[in-house]
Amino acid sequence: MAIDQEKIQEHIKGILEALGDDPNREGLIETPARVARMYAEVFEGMNYTNHEIAQMFNKTFELKKFEAGTSDFEKLVMVKDIDIFSYCEHHMALMYDMKVCVAYLPKDRVIGLSKIARIADMASKRLQLQERIGSDIAEIMEEVTGSEDIMVVIEGCHGCMSSRGIKKTAATTRTITASGKFKTDDSLKNMVISAL
């Protein structure tokens, strides 16, 4: 599915009119086109399924025996403080100041570290729920790495809470998606949480 920028421009012009403004005035005349280009960029992930994102970033490397630890603690790979943003599917409000932590226990292969950040970025570039971003990242990571032992922690602020409605500007939301050993082994889960 490709993002239809022409249709977005038409609708943004209509929204400007519905707001009581003149879309042909100097400050707004190029706004529909600018918004359409921005939407194509910030919603890029909507063009792809989780499987397609996994195929895009499916670059793994063999984990040799001398590189792999013997305990889950020694095998743990964790990338934290991955900056992302997204848009809430309920109000199309910005979800911002979001940090993602992705942890997994490799099997025979490891994924390139930059690919973890790219997966998080692409999964967030959709109309989303924070909870679904975590499960999408975990699903993609599982497909790429072959590991069922994955944990994704996301913390962020939601424009739908800070700029409208309840207007709580300091409120943050933390979500945790855990599978495999991270779901059953509290010490492993706590190891990740304590590192945040």
Short mmCIF file of C-alpha atoms in Angstrom, two decimals:
data_model
loop_
_atom_site.label_atom_id
_atom_site.label_comp_id
_atom_site.label_asym_id
_atom_site.label_seq_id
_atom_site.Cartn_x
_atom_site.Cartn_y
_atom_site.Cartn_z
CA MET A 1 0.00 0.00 0.00
CA ALA A 2 1.44 3.36 -1.01
CA ILE A 3 0.57 6.54 0.82
CA ASP A 4 -1.63 8.68 -1.45
CA GLN A 5 -0.15 12.16 -1.05
CA GLU A 6 -2.56 13.74 -3.52
CA LYS A 7 -5.56 12.58 -1.52
CA ILE A 8 -3.95 13.79 1.73
CA GLN A 9 -3.52 17.25 0.17
CA GLU A 10 -7.21 17.39 -0.78
CA HIS A 11 -8.29 16.42 2.73
CA ILE A 12 -5.92 18.82 4.48
CA LYS A 13 -7.29 21.65 2.34
CA GLY A 14 -10.79 20.59 3.44
CA ILE A 15 -9.74 20.51 7.11
CA LEU A 16 -8.32 24.03 6.83
CA GLU A 17 -11.63 25.19 5.35
CA ALA A 18 -13.58 23.35 8.08
CA LEU A 19 -11.47 25.17 10.68
CA GLY A 20 -12.66 28.43 9.16
CA ASP A 21 -9.38 29.42 7.56
CA ASP A 22 -8.54 30.21 3.94
CA PRO A 23 -6.28 27.51 2.44
CA ASN A 24 -5.36 29.98 -0.32
CA ARG A 25 -3.85 32.59 1.99
CA GLU A 26 -0.08 33.06 1.84
CA GLY A 27 0.81 31.16 5.03
CA LEU A 28 -1.35 28.13 4.16
CA ILE A 29 -1.15 27.81 0.39
CA GLU A 30 1.63 25.20 0.52
CA THR A 31 0.47 23.58 3.78
CA PRO A 32 -1.49 20.70 2.18
CA ALA A 33 1.55 19.64 0.14
CA ARG A 34 3.88 20.00 3.13
CA VAL A 35 1.57 17.93 5.34
CA ALA A 36 1.29 15.25 2.62
CA ARG A 37 5.09 14.99 2.38
CA MET A 38 5.38 14.87 6.18
CA TYR A 39 2.73 12.14 6.42
CA ALA A 40 4.55 10.06 3.79
CA GLU A 41 7.67 10.29 5.96
CA VAL A 42 6.25 9.86 9.47
CA PHE A 43 3.85 7.07 8.43
CA GLU A 44 6.37 5.20 6.26
CA GLY A 45 5.89 2.02 8.31
CA MET A 46 2.27 1.79 7.13
CA ASN A 47 3.62 0.75 3.72
CA TYR A 48 4.96 -2.52 5.13
CA THR A 49 3.79 -5.53 7.11
CA ASN A 50 5.84 -6.81 10.04
CA HIS A 51 7.06 -9.62 7.79
CA GLU A 52 8.23 -7.13 5.15
CA ILE A 53 10.06 -5.09 7.80
CA ALA A 54 11.72 -8.30 9.02
CA GLN A 55 12.86 -9.01 5.46
CA MET A 56 14.25 -5.46 5.12
CA PHE A 57 16.43 -5.79 8.21
CA ASN A 58 17.18 -9.51 8.06
CA LYS A 59 20.95 -9.20 8.54
CA THR A 60 22.28 -11.59 11.14
CA PHE A 61 25.70 -12.98 11.99
CA GLU A 62 26.74 -16.39 13.24
CA LEU A 63 27.27 -16.57 16.99
CA LYS A 64 30.33 -18.74 17.52
CA LYS A 65 30.62 -20.98 20.55
CA PHE A 66 33.44 -18.97 22.14
CA GLU A 67 31.37 -15.77 21.77
CA ALA A 68 28.24 -17.18 23.40
CA GLY A 69 28.02 -17.29 27.16
CA THR A 70 26.79 -20.29 29.07
CA SER A 71 24.11 -18.56 31.13
CA ASP A 72 21.19 -16.38 30.01
CA PHE A 73 22.89 -13.48 31.82
CA GLU A 74 25.99 -13.90 29.62
CA LYS A 75 23.97 -14.31 26.42
CA LEU A 76 21.72 -11.29 26.92
CA VAL A 77 21.84 -8.65 24.18
CA MET A 78 20.16 -5.36 25.03
CA VAL A 79 19.93 -2.06 23.17
CA LYS A 80 18.29 0.75 25.13
CA ASP A 81 17.47 4.42 24.72
CA ILE A 82 16.35 4.03 21.11
CA ASP A 83 14.51 7.28 20.35
CA ILE A 84 11.27 6.90 18.42
CA PHE A 85 8.03 8.80 17.92
CA SER A 86 4.64 7.71 16.70
CA TYR A 87 1.07 8.89 16.29
CA CYS A 88 -1.82 7.67 18.40
CA GLU A 89 -4.44 5.97 16.26
CA HIS A 90 -7.27 7.35 18.41
CA HIS A 91 -6.56 11.09 18.03
CA MET A 92 -3.66 11.14 15.54
CA ALA A 93 -1.77 12.93 18.33
CA LEU A 94 1.99 12.73 18.60
CA MET A 95 3.55 10.19 20.96
CA TYR A 96 6.89 11.76 21.85
CA ASP A 97 9.98 11.54 24.06
CA MET A 98 9.70 7.79 23.52
CA LYS A 99 12.58 5.50 24.46
CA VAL A 100 12.68 1.85 23.48
CA CYS A 101 14.72 -0.93 25.04
CA VAL A 102 14.98 -4.21 23.13
CA ALA A 103 16.54 -7.26 24.81
CA TYR A 104 16.84 -10.79 23.48
CA LEU A 105 18.65 -14.05 24.03
CA PRO A 106 20.31 -15.10 20.75
CA LYS A 107 20.14 -18.66 19.50
CA ASP A 108 22.75 -19.35 16.83
CA ARG A 109 22.78 -15.89 15.25
CA VAL A 110 22.79 -12.23 16.32
CA ILE A 111 21.25 -9.30 14.50
CA GLY A 112 23.30 -6.20 13.68
CA LEU A 113 22.71 -3.68 16.47
CA SER A 114 21.72 -0.86 14.12
CA LYS A 115 19.03 -3.13 12.69
CA ILE A 116 17.33 -3.28 16.11
CA ALA A 117 17.02 0.52 16.08
CA ARG A 118 15.79 0.47 12.47
CA ILE A 119 13.12 -2.11 13.34
CA ALA A 120 11.92 0.01 16.28
CA ASP A 121 11.86 3.10 14.09
CA MET A 122 9.89 1.48 11.27
CA ALA A 123 7.38 -0.21 13.60
CA SER A 124 6.63 3.15 15.20
CA LYS A 125 5.99 4.97 11.91
CA ARG A 126 2.35 3.96 11.79
CA LEU A 127 -0.90 5.02 13.38
CA GLN A 128 -0.25 3.04 16.53
CA LEU A 129 -0.85 2.15 20.13
CA GLN A 130 2.23 2.10 22.33
CA GLU A 131 1.38 -1.46 23.35
CA ARG A 132 1.26 -2.55 19.69
CA ILE A 133 4.61 -0.93 18.89
CA GLY A 134 6.17 -3.24 21.50
CA SER A 135 4.46 -6.35 20.18
CA ASP A 136 5.31 -5.42 16.56
CA ILE A 137 8.99 -4.97 17.45
CA ALA A 138 8.99 -8.31 19.32
CA GLU A 139 7.30 -10.10 16.40
CA ILE A 140 9.80 -8.70 13.89
CA MET A 141 12.76 -9.50 16.16
CA GLU A 142 11.55 -13.08 16.58
CA GLU A 143 11.29 -13.56 12.82
CA VAL A 144 14.74 -12.11 12.15
CA THR A 145 16.67 -13.72 15.02
CA GLY A 146 14.76 -16.99 15.42
CA SER A 147 14.71 -16.33 19.18
CA GLU A 148 11.48 -16.55 21.16
CA ASP A 149 13.16 -14.88 24.15
CA ILE A 150 12.48 -11.19 23.56
CA MET A 151 11.58 -8.23 25.74
CA VAL A 152 10.61 -4.73 24.60
CA VAL A 153 10.13 -1.87 27.05
CA ILE A 154 8.81 1.47 25.81
CA GLU A 155 8.36 4.65 27.79
CA GLY A 156 6.93 7.83 26.34
CA CYS A 157 4.57 10.78 26.47
CA HIS A 158 1.28 11.04 24.62
CA GLY A 159 -0.01 14.23 23.06
CA CYS A 160 -3.56 12.96 23.51
CA MET A 161 -2.97 13.21 27.28
CA SER A 162 -0.70 16.26 27.45
CA SER A 163 -2.22 18.72 24.98
CA ARG A 164 -5.92 17.83 25.15
CA GLY A 165 -8.38 16.11 27.46
CA ILE A 166 -6.84 15.63 30.90
CA LYS A 167 -3.79 17.82 30.00
CA LYS A 168 -1.27 16.05 32.20
CA THR A 169 2.01 17.19 30.67
CA ALA A 170 4.28 15.19 33.00
CA ALA A 171 2.52 11.83 32.58
CA THR A 172 4.54 9.06 30.95
CA THR A 173 3.44 5.60 29.89
CA ARG A 174 5.58 2.46 30.19
CA THR A 175 4.69 -0.74 28.36
CA ILE A 176 6.43 -4.10 28.52
CA THR A 177 6.19 -6.86 25.95
CA ALA A 178 7.83 -10.11 27.03
CA SER A 179 8.02 -13.54 25.42
CA GLY A 180 9.81 -16.80 26.06
CA LYS A 181 12.17 -16.78 29.04
CA PHE A 182 11.49 -13.08 29.69
CA LYS A 183 7.89 -14.03 30.38
CA THR A 184 8.71 -16.90 32.74
CA ASP A 185 11.99 -15.89 34.39
CA ASP A 186 11.49 -12.90 36.71
CA SER A 187 15.23 -12.54 37.38
CA LEU A 188 15.90 -12.13 33.65
CA LYS A 189 13.03 -9.66 33.28
CA ASN A 190 14.21 -7.71 36.33
CA MET A 191 17.76 -7.59 34.92
CA VAL A 192 16.44 -5.64 31.94
CA ILE A 193 14.18 -3.39 33.99
CA SER A 194 16.94 -2.55 36.46
CA ALA A 195 19.21 -1.47 33.58
CA LEU A 196 16.71 1.15 32.37
#
